[in-house]
Amino acid sequence: MAQIKLDQLAHSYYPNPKTAEDFALKEMDYLWDDGGAYALLGPSGCGKTTLLNIISGLLVPSRGRILFDGEDITTKSPEERNIAQVFQFPVIYDTMTVAQNLEFPLANRGVDRGEIKKRVDEMLDTLDLGAKANRRARGLTADEKQKISLGRGLVRYDVNAILFDEPLTVIDPHMKWQLRTKLKELHQRFEHTMIYVTHDQTEALTFADKVVVMYEGEVVQIGTPEELFERPDHTFVGYFIGSPGMNILPCEVDGHTAVVAGHAIALDAEYHASAGARLELGIRPEFVRFTSDTQIGIPVSIESVDDVGRHRIAKVLLGGHAMNVIVPEGQLIASTDHRVALDPQRCAIYANDHRIDAADIKQGLRHDY
Ligand code: ATP
């Protein structure tokens, strides 16, 4: 297992990149812990595969270095890096049996027979493939084949890292959950450094200790699932994490007050934003509630209310800005004069998409909520 350092790393697919837009990966500097489980999460085209391929050695970055345990491996081949990689679609030998497929990476590296048997049996058991150990891979379902692919990556114990590129795409939804849980278990047991690429927040949040959120070629935040929910550093993180995501409303800020579409909203602290910045107020739908209190309630119009089982989600318009409100079970929504209150402690202020810190949180006025 290895610690992975990205040292001023950047990549452009163009030979002579000029502007920031020419870079599929903008400059990044990070240190990822030995034995950590990381998920690279972001929408299509944000650079996840580019970064994964640089780590695995399929791609040489146009700028910067990559180090495993302090050793510069930027120009080393995937084999020399000693990593295992699991792709979106199964990479297995169809004519071999399930057990032979799992043995192959170990036999190739000269591991002794006894150890191979032990590890293959363990992996067959882990992946519930024991009953099919002696079946040829050719006749198996797509799910089963992908499980073999996962097994071929996980069966090796000497790897610096295991990289997964959307490995559960072909797996059926029920099995997805089982395999994710399995991967997490295996990580806890063997403490491999694992990097898992996905555009699915549930996959990222359930698998990883740390989620690396990417947007337009940049890492916008690295955090635990709780940190990403509680304290999104970037509007994209707020919007992308959560169901539904954070409400992001254009605003002006004056000390302890934000003004959205002419309505004053109390903040928990005082903010100073530099002149000319594009300001937005972010609040998760969980922390907005309907109220009849005309002192703190801001008038809204209701567009729709959807019952999603555990609660309802009301889509409202606040001075023309759409926002979501999570309505807990049992809470009534008035038939007229709709107003919402925003929890001041849960309001975040963003300048040009980046969260800004409050100037004096301790002395901040507490408004009744
Ligand atoms: P997806 O989830 O769709 O795979 P991604 O987040 O993995 O997306 P990348 O595949 O890394 O994103 O692509 C990042 C950017 O680089 C995109 O704008 C893409 O069009 C561009 N790109 C990727 N591969 C190449 C290539 N071989 N040549 C030129 N541009 C590329």
mmCIF file of C-alpha atoms and ligand atoms in Angstrom:
data_model
loop_
_atom_site.group_PDB
_atom_site.id
_atom_site.type_symbol
_atom_site.label_atom_id
_atom_site.label_comp_id
_atom_site.label_asym_id
_atom_site.label_seq_id
_atom_site.Cartn_x
_atom_site.Cartn_y
_atom_site.Cartn_z
ATOM 1 C CA MET A 1 0.000 0.000 0.000
ATOM 2 C CA ALA A 2 1.206 3.479 -0.652
ATOM 3 C CA GLN A 3 0.664 7.113 0.159
ATOM 4 C CA ILE A 4 -0.072 8.988 -3.072
ATOM 5 C CA LYS A 5 1.119 12.521 -3.678
ATOM 6 C CA LEU A 6 -0.123 14.679 -6.532
ATOM 7 C CA ASP A 7 2.511 17.366 -6.914
ATOM 8 C CA GLN A 8 1.406 20.418 -8.938
ATOM 9 C CA LEU A 9 -0.316 18.006 -11.264
ATOM 10 C CA ALA A 10 -2.192 19.286 -14.314
ATOM 11 C CA HIS A 11 -3.179 17.779 -17.627
ATOM 12 C CA SER A 12 -4.191 19.039 -21.026
ATOM 13 C CA TYR A 13 -4.964 16.858 -24.044
ATOM 14 C CA TYR A 14 -3.785 19.751 -26.272
ATOM 15 C CA PRO A 15 -0.102 20.027 -27.231
ATOM 16 C CA ASN A 16 0.147 23.761 -26.423
ATOM 17 C CA PRO A 17 -2.476 24.624 -23.802
ATOM 18 C CA LYS A 18 -2.961 28.363 -23.314
ATOM 19 C CA THR A 19 -5.995 29.052 -21.168
ATOM 20 C CA ALA A 20 -7.420 27.299 -18.079
ATOM 21 C CA GLU A 21 -10.181 25.877 -20.312
ATOM 22 C CA ASP A 22 -7.558 23.929 -22.281
ATOM 23 C CA PHE A 23 -6.833 21.809 -19.186
ATOM 24 C CA ALA A 24 -8.890 18.676 -18.489
ATOM 25 C CA LEU A 25 -7.249 18.760 -15.035
ATOM 26 C CA LYS A 26 -6.331 22.111 -13.482
ATOM 27 C CA GLU A 27 -3.302 22.253 -11.199
ATOM 28 C CA MET A 28 -3.729 20.227 -8.010
ATOM 29 C CA ASP A 29 -1.577 19.458 -4.997
ATOM 30 C CA TYR A 30 -2.762 16.704 -2.695
ATOM 31 C CA LEU A 31 -1.491 14.013 -0.391
ATOM 32 C CA TRP A 32 -3.655 10.919 -0.099
ATOM 33 C CA ASP A 33 -3.120 8.679 2.907
ATOM 34 C CA ASP A 34 -1.699 5.205 2.760
ATOM 35 C CA GLY A 35 -4.635 2.836 3.269
ATOM 36 C CA GLY A 36 -7.320 5.467 2.627
ATOM 37 C CA ALA A 37 -10.544 4.756 0.723
ATOM 38 C CA TYR A 38 -11.141 7.660 -1.646
ATOM 39 C CA ALA A 39 -13.973 8.231 -4.095
ATOM 40 C CA LEU A 40 -13.564 10.587 -7.048
ATOM 41 C CA LEU A 41 -17.042 12.011 -7.530
ATOM 42 C CA GLY A 42 -18.291 14.416 -10.163
ATOM 43 C CA PRO A 43 -20.387 14.772 -13.313
ATOM 44 C CA SER A 44 -19.442 13.434 -16.715
ATOM 45 C CA GLY A 45 -16.433 15.232 -18.199
ATOM 46 C CA CYS A 46 -15.092 16.715 -14.939
ATOM 47 C CA GLY A 47 -11.790 14.836 -15.232
ATOM 48 C CA LYS A 48 -12.215 11.763 -12.996
ATOM 49 C CA THR A 49 -10.960 9.224 -15.535
ATOM 50 C CA THR A 50 -8.121 11.517 -16.571
ATOM 51 C CA LEU A 51 -6.930 11.676 -12.953
ATOM 52 C CA LEU A 52 -7.364 7.927 -12.432
ATOM 53 C CA ASN A 53 -5.412 7.159 -15.608
ATOM 54 C CA ILE A 54 -2.586 9.437 -14.458
ATOM 55 C CA ILE A 55 -2.454 7.575 -11.131
ATOM 56 C CA SER A 56 -2.513 4.185 -12.849
ATOM 57 C CA GLY A 57 0.116 5.118 -15.448
ATOM 58 C CA LEU A 58 -2.073 4.881 -18.541
ATOM 59 C CA LEU A 59 -1.532 8.620 -19.045
ATOM 60 C CA VAL A 60 1.529 10.816 -18.413
ATOM 61 C CA PRO A 61 0.463 14.244 -17.069
ATOM 62 C CA SER A 62 1.488 17.290 -19.062
ATOM 63 C CA ARG A 63 2.571 19.060 -15.850
ATOM 64 C CA GLY A 64 3.658 18.066 -12.354
ATOM 65 C CA ARG A 65 4.586 14.783 -10.722
ATOM 66 C CA ILE A 66 2.985 11.845 -9.030
ATOM 67 C CA LEU A 67 4.718 10.081 -6.143
ATOM 68 C CA PHE A 68 4.014 6.761 -4.401
ATOM 69 C CA ASP A 69 5.557 6.783 -0.904
ATOM 70 C CA GLY A 70 7.850 9.634 -1.916
ATOM 71 C CA GLU A 71 9.111 7.940 -5.094
ATOM 72 C CA ASP A 72 8.517 9.800 -8.339
ATOM 73 C CA ILE A 73 6.631 7.385 -10.610
ATOM 74 C CA THR A 74 5.295 9.974 -13.098
ATOM 75 C CA THR A 75 6.728 8.227 -16.162
ATOM 76 C CA LYS A 76 6.558 4.642 -14.908
ATOM 77 C CA SER A 77 4.336 2.078 -16.630
ATOM 78 C CA PRO A 78 1.224 0.631 -14.927
ATOM 79 C CA GLU A 79 3.114 -2.658 -14.311
ATOM 80 C CA GLU A 80 6.018 -0.875 -12.637
ATOM 81 C CA ARG A 81 3.596 0.962 -10.342
ATOM 82 C CA ASN A 82 2.182 -2.291 -9.030
ATOM 83 C CA ILE A 83 -1.444 -1.284 -8.938
ATOM 84 C CA ALA A 84 -4.619 -3.266 -9.601
ATOM 85 C CA GLN A 85 -7.333 -1.703 -11.710
ATOM 86 C CA VAL A 86 -11.000 -2.676 -12.087
ATOM 87 C CA PHE A 87 -12.796 -1.170 -15.063
ATOM 88 C CA GLN A 88 -16.450 -0.449 -15.865
ATOM 89 C CA PHE A 89 -16.764 -3.667 -17.865
ATOM 90 C CA PRO A 90 -15.403 -7.086 -16.884
ATOM 91 C CA VAL A 91 -11.813 -7.846 -17.888
ATOM 92 C CA ILE A 92 -11.537 -11.616 -17.462
ATOM 93 C CA TYR A 93 -10.500 -14.725 -19.352
ATOM 94 C CA ASP A 94 -13.677 -16.327 -20.690
ATOM 95 C CA THR A 95 -12.121 -19.738 -21.282
ATOM 96 C CA MET A 96 -10.748 -20.040 -17.740
ATOM 97 C CA THR A 97 -12.819 -21.118 -14.768
ATOM 98 C CA VAL A 98 -13.796 -18.638 -12.091
ATOM 99 C CA ALA A 99 -11.084 -19.967 -9.748
ATOM 100 C CA GLN A 100 -8.412 -19.894 -12.477
ATOM 101 C CA ASN A 101 -9.290 -16.261 -13.228
ATOM 102 C CA LEU A 102 -8.735 -15.400 -9.573
ATOM 103 C CA GLU A 103 -5.502 -17.424 -9.365
ATOM 104 C CA PHE A 104 -4.002 -15.810 -12.448
ATOM 105 C CA PRO A 105 -2.734 -12.489 -10.995
ATOM 106 C CA LEU A 106 -1.114 -14.384 -8.110
ATOM 107 C CA ALA A 107 0.430 -17.211 -10.156
ATOM 108 C CA ASN A 108 1.806 -14.563 -12.507
ATOM 109 C CA ARG A 109 3.728 -13.031 -9.620
ATOM 110 C CA GLY A 110 5.114 -16.336 -8.374
ATOM 111 C CA VAL A 111 3.040 -16.549 -5.184
ATOM 112 C CA ASP A 112 3.302 -20.077 -3.719
ATOM 113 C CA ARG A 113 0.517 -22.612 -4.317
ATOM 114 C CA GLY A 114 -0.634 -22.812 -0.706
ATOM 115 C CA GLU A 115 -1.005 -19.054 -0.411
ATOM 116 C CA ILE A 116 -2.804 -18.877 -3.779
ATOM 117 C CA LYS A 117 -5.340 -21.485 -2.668
ATOM 118 C CA LYS A 118 -5.964 -19.695 0.611
ATOM 119 C CA ARG A 119 -6.549 -16.334 -1.016
ATOM 120 C CA VAL A 120 -8.639 -17.647 -3.897
ATOM 121 C CA ASP A 121 -10.898 -19.600 -1.511
ATOM 122 C CA GLU A 122 -11.291 -16.506 0.629
ATOM 123 C CA MET A 123 -12.189 -14.387 -2.400
ATOM 124 C CA LEU A 124 -14.649 -16.988 -3.745
ATOM 125 C CA ASP A 125 -16.312 -16.953 -0.372
ATOM 126 C CA THR A 126 -16.311 -13.153 -0.080
ATOM 127 C CA LEU A 127 -17.897 -12.715 -3.493
ATOM 128 C CA ASP A 128 -20.324 -15.636 -3.093
ATOM 129 C CA LEU A 129 -18.829 -17.379 -6.093
ATOM 130 C CA GLY A 130 -17.870 -20.619 -4.297
ATOM 131 C CA ALA A 131 -20.557 -22.683 -6.028
ATOM 132 C CA LYS A 132 -19.295 -21.554 -9.436
ATOM 133 C CA ALA A 133 -15.559 -21.894 -8.776
ATOM 134 C CA ASN A 134 -15.077 -24.565 -11.432
ATOM 135 C CA ARG A 135 -17.423 -23.120 -14.044
ATOM 136 C CA ARG A 136 -15.957 -21.430 -17.102
ATOM 137 C CA ALA A 137 -16.431 -17.660 -16.971
ATOM 138 C CA ARG A 138 -17.929 -17.602 -20.471
ATOM 139 C CA GLY A 139 -21.401 -18.779 -19.421
ATOM 140 C CA LEU A 140 -21.791 -16.480 -16.423
ATOM 141 C CA THR A 141 -23.994 -13.373 -16.126
ATOM 142 C CA ALA A 142 -22.590 -9.829 -16.481
ATOM 143 C CA ASP A 143 -22.880 -9.410 -12.681
ATOM 144 C CA GLU A 144 -20.902 -12.533 -11.995
ATOM 145 C CA LYS A 145 -18.237 -11.644 -14.525
ATOM 146 C CA GLN A 146 -17.792 -8.231 -12.940
ATOM 147 C CA LYS A 147 -17.510 -9.876 -9.539
ATOM 148 C CA ILE A 148 -14.619 -11.931 -10.946
ATOM 149 C CA SER A 149 -13.024 -8.678 -12.166
ATOM 150 C CA LEU A 150 -13.347 -7.210 -8.678
ATOM 151 C CA GLY A 151 -11.899 -10.414 -7.227
ATOM 152 C CA ARG A 152 -8.899 -10.277 -9.579
ATOM 153 C CA GLY A 153 -8.117 -6.815 -8.242
ATOM 154 C CA LEU A 154 -8.753 -7.611 -4.589
ATOM 155 C CA VAL A 155 -6.975 -10.981 -4.458
ATOM 156 C CA ARG A 156 -3.550 -9.326 -4.663
ATOM 157 C CA TYR A 157 -2.133 -8.254 -1.332
ATOM 158 C CA ASP A 158 1.065 -6.575 -2.486
ATOM 159 C CA VAL A 159 -0.419 -3.746 -4.550
ATOM 160 C CA ASN A 160 0.309 -0.067 -3.949
ATOM 161 C CA ALA A 161 -3.312 0.812 -4.697
ATOM 162 C CA ILE A 162 -6.511 -0.594 -6.179
ATOM 163 C CA LEU A 163 -8.256 1.686 -8.640
ATOM 164 C CA PHE A 164 -11.905 1.264 -9.591
ATOM 165 C CA ASP A 165 -13.422 3.068 -12.583
ATOM 166 C CA GLU A 166 -17.236 2.974 -12.158
ATOM 167 C CA PRO A 167 -17.011 -0.772 -11.417
ATOM 168 C CA LEU A 168 -20.672 -1.301 -10.579
ATOM 169 C CA THR A 169 -22.193 0.102 -13.785
ATOM 170 C CA VAL A 170 -23.170 -3.338 -15.115
ATOM 171 C CA ILE A 171 -24.278 -4.719 -11.751
ATOM 172 C CA ASP A 172 -27.983 -4.908 -10.948
ATOM 173 C CA PRO A 173 -29.219 -2.435 -8.286
ATOM 174 C CA HIS A 174 -29.691 -4.948 -5.472
ATOM 175 C CA MET A 175 -26.279 -6.515 -6.001
ATOM 176 C CA LYS A 176 -24.710 -3.033 -6.202
ATOM 177 C CA TRP A 177 -25.534 -2.429 -2.576
ATOM 178 C CA GLN A 178 -24.142 -5.816 -1.538
ATOM 179 C CA LEU A 179 -20.905 -5.337 -3.450
ATOM 180 C CA ARG A 180 -20.372 -1.836 -2.112
ATOM 181 C CA THR A 181 -20.750 -3.150 1.414
ATOM 182 C CA LYS A 182 -18.322 -5.970 0.568
ATOM 183 C CA LEU A 183 -15.753 -3.548 -0.805
ATOM 184 C CA LYS A 184 -15.979 -1.494 2.360
ATOM 185 C CA GLU A 185 -15.502 -4.619 4.482
ATOM 186 C CA LEU A 186 -12.510 -5.697 2.421
ATOM 187 C CA HIS A 187 -11.011 -2.264 2.751
ATOM 188 C CA GLN A 188 -11.355 -2.365 6.514
ATOM 189 C CA ARG A 189 -9.771 -5.811 6.615
ATOM 190 C CA PHE A 190 -6.841 -5.363 4.220
ATOM 191 C CA GLU A 191 -6.392 -1.580 4.358
ATOM 192 C CA HIS A 192 -5.519 -1.224 0.707
ATOM 193 C CA THR A 193 -5.302 2.319 -0.639
ATOM 194 C CA MET A 194 -8.421 2.395 -2.802
ATOM 195 C CA ILE A 195 -9.549 4.997 -5.321
ATOM 196 C CA TYR A 196 -13.042 4.637 -6.683
ATOM 197 C CA VAL A 197 -14.388 6.719 -9.559
ATOM 198 C CA THR A 198 -18.116 7.335 -9.753
ATOM 199 C CA HIS A 199 -20.687 9.952 -10.686
ATOM 200 C CA ASP A 200 -23.154 8.444 -8.196
ATOM 201 C CA GLN A 201 -23.183 10.189 -4.819
ATOM 202 C CA THR A 202 -24.664 7.177 -2.990
ATOM 203 C CA GLU A 203 -21.832 4.989 -4.231
ATOM 204 C CA ALA A 204 -19.236 7.572 -3.251
ATOM 205 C CA LEU A 205 -20.704 8.321 0.166
ATOM 206 C CA THR A 206 -21.180 4.686 1.161
ATOM 207 C CA PHE A 207 -17.781 3.492 -0.069
ATOM 208 C CA ALA A 208 -15.327 6.211 0.822
ATOM 209 C CA ASP A 209 -13.750 7.597 3.991
ATOM 210 C CA LYS A 210 -12.925 10.685 1.960
ATOM 211 C CA VAL A 211 -14.814 11.899 -1.082
ATOM 212 C CA VAL A 212 -12.906 13.965 -3.645
ATOM 213 C CA VAL A 213 -15.494 16.125 -5.410
ATOM 214 C CA MET A 214 -14.438 17.243 -8.889
ATOM 215 C CA TYR A 215 -15.983 19.906 -11.079
ATOM 216 C CA GLU A 216 -14.719 21.229 -14.418
ATOM 217 C CA GLY A 217 -11.228 19.775 -13.981
ATOM 218 C CA GLU A 218 -10.786 20.958 -10.403
ATOM 219 C CA VAL A 219 -10.981 19.276 -7.029
ATOM 220 C CA VAL A 220 -13.498 21.540 -5.283
ATOM 221 C CA GLN A 221 -13.522 19.717 -1.923
ATOM 222 C CA ILE A 222 -12.100 16.642 -0.219
ATOM 223 C CA GLY A 223 -14.049 15.607 2.835
ATOM 224 C CA THR A 224 -15.898 12.946 4.742
ATOM 225 C CA PRO A 225 -19.519 12.429 3.695
ATOM 226 C CA GLU A 226 -20.573 14.386 6.825
ATOM 227 C CA GLU A 227 -18.282 17.323 5.992
ATOM 228 C CA LEU A 228 -19.641 17.520 2.464
ATOM 229 C CA PHE A 229 -23.182 17.622 3.774
ATOM 230 C CA GLU A 230 -22.582 19.923 6.739
ATOM 231 C CA ARG A 231 -20.091 22.316 5.240
ATOM 232 C CA PRO A 232 -19.889 22.404 1.464
ATOM 233 C CA ASP A 233 -16.930 24.581 0.456
ATOM 234 C CA HIS A 234 -18.245 25.151 -3.060
ATOM 235 C CA THR A 235 -21.751 25.703 -4.423
ATOM 236 C CA PHE A 236 -21.301 22.677 -6.668
ATOM 237 C CA VAL A 237 -20.688 20.425 -3.634
ATOM 238 C CA GLY A 238 -23.814 21.825 -1.976
ATOM 239 C CA TYR A 239 -25.879 21.223 -5.057
ATOM 240 C CA PHE A 240 -24.406 17.811 -5.994
ATOM 241 C CA ILE A 241 -24.471 16.210 -2.523
ATOM 242 C CA GLY A 242 -27.859 15.746 -0.910
ATOM 243 C CA SER A 243 -31.263 14.813 -2.179
ATOM 244 C CA PRO A 244 -32.409 17.311 -3.196
ATOM 245 C CA GLY A 245 -29.203 19.372 -3.127
ATOM 246 C CA MET A 246 -28.570 22.659 -1.376
ATOM 247 C CA ASN A 247 -30.684 25.692 -2.293
ATOM 248 C CA ILE A 248 -28.400 28.332 -3.775
ATOM 249 C CA LEU A 249 -29.948 31.816 -3.923
ATOM 250 C CA PRO A 250 -28.372 34.985 -5.330
ATOM 251 C CA CYS A 251 -28.040 37.524 -2.518
ATOM 252 C CA GLU A 252 -26.469 40.657 -1.146
ATOM 253 C CA VAL A 253 -24.883 40.647 2.277
ATOM 254 C CA ASP A 254 -24.811 43.418 4.827
ATOM 255 C CA GLY A 255 -23.122 42.307 8.056
ATOM 256 C CA HIS A 256 -25.496 39.944 9.797
ATOM 257 C CA THR A 257 -28.157 40.079 7.114
ATOM 258 C CA ALA A 258 -28.459 38.551 3.673
ATOM 259 C CA VAL A 259 -30.961 40.032 1.266
ATOM 260 C CA VAL A 260 -32.586 37.668 -1.231
ATOM 261 C CA ALA A 261 -34.972 39.192 -3.765
ATOM 262 C CA GLY A 262 -35.569 42.141 -1.417
ATOM 263 C CA HIS A 263 -36.221 39.973 1.671
ATOM 264 C CA ALA A 264 -33.918 40.221 4.684
ATOM 265 C CA ILE A 265 -32.637 36.909 6.045
ATOM 266 C CA ALA A 266 -30.905 36.826 9.416
ATOM 267 C CA LEU A 267 -27.446 35.264 9.498
ATOM 268 C CA ASP A 268 -25.736 33.741 12.481
ATOM 269 C CA ALA A 269 -22.614 35.858 12.075
ATOM 270 C CA GLU A 270 -21.212 38.846 10.294
ATOM 271 C CA TYR A 271 -19.827 38.478 6.792
ATOM 272 C CA HIS A 272 -17.534 40.718 4.819
ATOM 273 C CA ALA A 273 -17.411 40.004 1.125
ATOM 274 C CA SER A 274 -14.999 41.722 -1.198
ATOM 275 C CA ALA A 275 -16.584 44.243 -3.527
ATOM 276 C CA GLY A 276 -17.716 42.951 -6.883
ATOM 277 C CA ALA A 277 -17.979 39.303 -5.788
ATOM 278 C CA ARG A 278 -20.987 37.290 -6.955
ATOM 279 C CA LEU A 279 -22.705 36.382 -3.685
ATOM 280 C CA GLU A 280 -25.058 33.505 -2.987
ATOM 281 C CA LEU A 281 -26.751 32.178 0.087
ATOM 282 C CA GLY A 282 -26.756 28.386 0.461
ATOM 283 C CA ILE A 283 -29.126 26.462 2.686
ATOM 284 C CA ARG A 284 -30.056 22.803 2.586
ATOM 285 C CA PRO A 285 -33.780 21.980 2.159
ATOM 286 C CA GLU A 286 -33.612 20.171 5.524
ATOM 287 C CA PHE A 287 -33.056 23.507 7.285
ATOM 288 C CA VAL A 288 -35.891 25.488 5.703
ATOM 289 C CA ARG A 289 -39.342 25.187 7.256
ATOM 290 C CA PHE A 290 -42.789 26.571 6.712
ATOM 291 C CA THR A 291 -43.881 29.053 9.366
ATOM 292 C CA SER A 292 -46.882 31.246 10.082
ATOM 293 C CA ASP A 293 -44.685 33.778 11.916
ATOM 294 C CA THR A 294 -44.841 36.970 9.850
ATOM 295 C CA GLN A 295 -41.808 38.409 11.704
ATOM 296 C CA ILE A 296 -39.318 35.862 10.412
ATOM 297 C CA GLY A 297 -41.296 34.111 7.654
ATOM 298 C CA ILE A 298 -40.483 35.103 4.077
ATOM 299 C CA PRO A 299 -43.395 34.862 1.637
ATOM 300 C CA VAL A 300 -43.122 32.144 -1.003
ATOM 301 C CA SER A 301 -45.437 30.534 -3.531
ATOM 302 C CA ILE A 302 -45.715 26.754 -3.689
ATOM 303 C CA GLU A 303 -45.143 25.181 -7.093
ATOM 304 C CA SER A 304 -45.559 21.511 -6.127
ATOM 305 C CA VAL A 305 -45.392 19.083 -3.219
ATOM 306 C CA ASP A 306 -44.011 15.559 -3.740
ATOM 307 C CA ASP A 307 -44.412 12.782 -1.233
ATOM 308 C CA VAL A 308 -41.184 10.763 -1.257
ATOM 309 C CA GLY A 309 -42.062 8.407 1.591
ATOM 310 C CA ARG A 310 -40.055 9.559 4.593
ATOM 311 C CA HIS A 311 -41.077 13.188 4.041
ATOM 312 C CA ARG A 312 -42.481 15.570 1.444
ATOM 313 C CA ILE A 313 -40.467 17.903 -0.755
ATOM 314 C CA ALA A 314 -42.126 21.238 -1.493
ATOM 315 C CA LYS A 315 -40.840 23.202 -4.477
ATOM 316 C CA VAL A 316 -41.369 26.889 -3.801
ATOM 317 C CA LEU A 317 -40.527 30.222 -5.406
ATOM 318 C CA LEU A 318 -38.936 32.903 -3.274
ATOM 319 C CA GLY A 319 -39.094 36.144 -5.252
ATOM 320 C CA GLY A 320 -38.677 34.174 -8.469
ATOM 321 C CA HIS A 321 -35.894 31.909 -7.157
ATOM 322 C CA ALA A 322 -36.719 28.202 -6.995
ATOM 323 C CA MET A 323 -35.972 26.381 -3.768
ATOM 324 C CA ASN A 324 -36.824 23.096 -2.082
ATOM 325 C CA VAL A 325 -38.220 22.675 1.411
ATOM 326 C CA ILE A 326 -38.219 19.315 3.193
ATOM 327 C CA VAL A 327 -41.460 18.961 5.110
ATOM 328 C CA PRO A 328 -41.226 16.396 7.931
ATOM 329 C CA GLU A 329 -43.897 13.739 8.220
ATOM 330 C CA GLY A 330 -47.006 14.959 10.051
ATOM 331 C CA GLN A 331 -46.298 18.663 9.520
ATOM 332 C CA LEU A 332 -49.165 20.549 7.912
ATOM 333 C CA ILE A 333 -48.726 23.025 5.089
ATOM 334 C CA ALA A 334 -51.094 26.008 5.400
ATOM 335 C CA SER A 335 -53.566 26.471 2.549
ATOM 336 C CA THR A 336 -52.699 30.153 1.996
ATOM 337 C CA ASP A 337 -50.099 32.755 2.943
ATOM 338 C CA HIS A 338 -47.071 30.507 2.664
ATOM 339 C CA ARG A 339 -43.918 31.618 4.418
ATOM 340 C CA VAL A 340 -40.601 29.945 5.080
ATOM 341 C CA ALA A 341 -37.965 30.462 7.764
ATOM 342 C CA LEU A 342 -34.293 29.689 7.173
ATOM 343 C CA ASP A 343 -32.218 28.443 10.101
ATOM 344 C CA PRO A 344 -29.561 31.196 10.487
ATOM 345 C CA GLN A 345 -26.999 28.699 11.792
ATOM 346 C CA ARG A 346 -27.347 26.648 8.627
ATOM 347 C CA CYS A 347 -27.009 29.491 6.132
ATOM 348 C CA ALA A 348 -23.706 29.634 4.269
ATOM 349 C CA ILE A 349 -22.473 32.506 2.144
ATOM 350 C CA TYR A 350 -20.625 31.907 -1.131
ATOM 351 C CA ALA A 351 -18.585 34.430 -3.096
ATOM 352 C CA ASN A 352 -17.931 33.396 -6.696
ATOM 353 C CA ASP A 353 -19.000 29.845 -5.727
ATOM 354 C CA HIS A 354 -16.526 29.497 -2.822
ATOM 355 C CA ARG A 355 -17.709 29.513 0.767
ATOM 356 C CA ILE A 356 -16.611 32.523 2.777
ATOM 357 C CA ASP A 357 -15.987 32.405 6.483
ATOM 358 C CA ALA A 358 -17.917 34.557 8.889
ATOM 359 C CA ALA A 359 -15.950 37.444 10.363
ATOM 360 C CA ASP A 360 -17.069 37.102 13.970
ATOM 361 C CA ILE A 361 -18.968 33.916 14.567
ATOM 362 C CA LYS A 362 -18.700 34.232 18.350
ATOM 363 C CA GLN A 363 -20.197 37.699 18.528
ATOM 364 C CA GLY A 364 -22.762 37.025 15.841
ATOM 365 C CA LEU A 365 -26.292 38.025 16.715
ATOM 366 C CA ARG A 366 -28.579 35.091 17.325
ATOM 367 C CA HIS A 367 -31.913 35.747 15.771
ATOM 368 C CA ASP A 368 -34.913 33.849 16.953
ATOM 369 C CA TYR A 369 -35.780 31.099 14.560
HETATM 370 P P1 ATP B 1 -17.006 10.443 -17.567
HETATM 371 O O1 ATP B 1 -17.698 10.248 -16.246
HETATM 372 O O2 ATP B 1 -17.936 10.807 -18.680
HETATM 373 O O3 ATP B 1 -16.043 9.343 -17.909
HETATM 374 P P2 ATP B 1 -14.840 12.028 -16.516
HETATM 375 O O4 ATP B 1 -15.166 12.853 -15.343
HETATM 376 O O5 ATP B 1 -14.127 10.746 -16.284
HETATM 377 O O6 ATP B 1 -16.125 11.786 -17.393
HETATM 378 P P3 ATP B 1 -12.719 12.615 -18.361
HETATM 379 O O7 ATP B 1 -13.023 11.419 -19.227
HETATM 380 O O8 ATP B 1 -11.490 12.582 -17.541
HETATM 381 O O9 ATP B 1 -13.963 12.984 -17.459
HETATM 382 O O10 ATP B 1 -12.662 13.876 -19.333
HETATM 383 C C1 ATP B 1 -12.284 15.195 -18.888
HETATM 384 C C2 ATP B 1 -12.242 16.129 -20.085
HETATM 385 O O11 ATP B 1 -11.184 15.735 -20.969
HETATM 386 C C3 ATP B 1 -13.507 16.118 -20.931
HETATM 387 O O12 ATP B 1 -13.737 17.429 -21.384
HETATM 388 C C4 ATP B 1 -13.164 15.204 -22.090
HETATM 389 O O13 ATP B 1 -13.877 15.568 -23.245
HETATM 390 C C5 ATP B 1 -11.671 15.458 -22.273
HETATM 391 N N1 ATP B 1 -10.965 14.260 -22.782
HETATM 392 C C6 ATP B 1 -10.949 13.035 -22.213
HETATM 393 N N2 ATP B 1 -10.178 12.186 -22.920
HETATM 394 C C7 ATP B 1 -9.690 12.883 -23.970
HETATM 395 C C8 ATP B 1 -8.820 12.574 -25.053
HETATM 396 N N3 ATP B 1 -8.285 11.363 -25.194
HETATM 397 N N4 ATP B 1 -8.532 13.556 -25.927
HETATM 398 C C9 ATP B 1 -9.057 14.806 -25.785
HETATM 399 N N5 ATP B 1 -9.883 15.182 -24.781
HETATM 400 C C10 ATP B 1 -10.200 14.228 -23.875
#
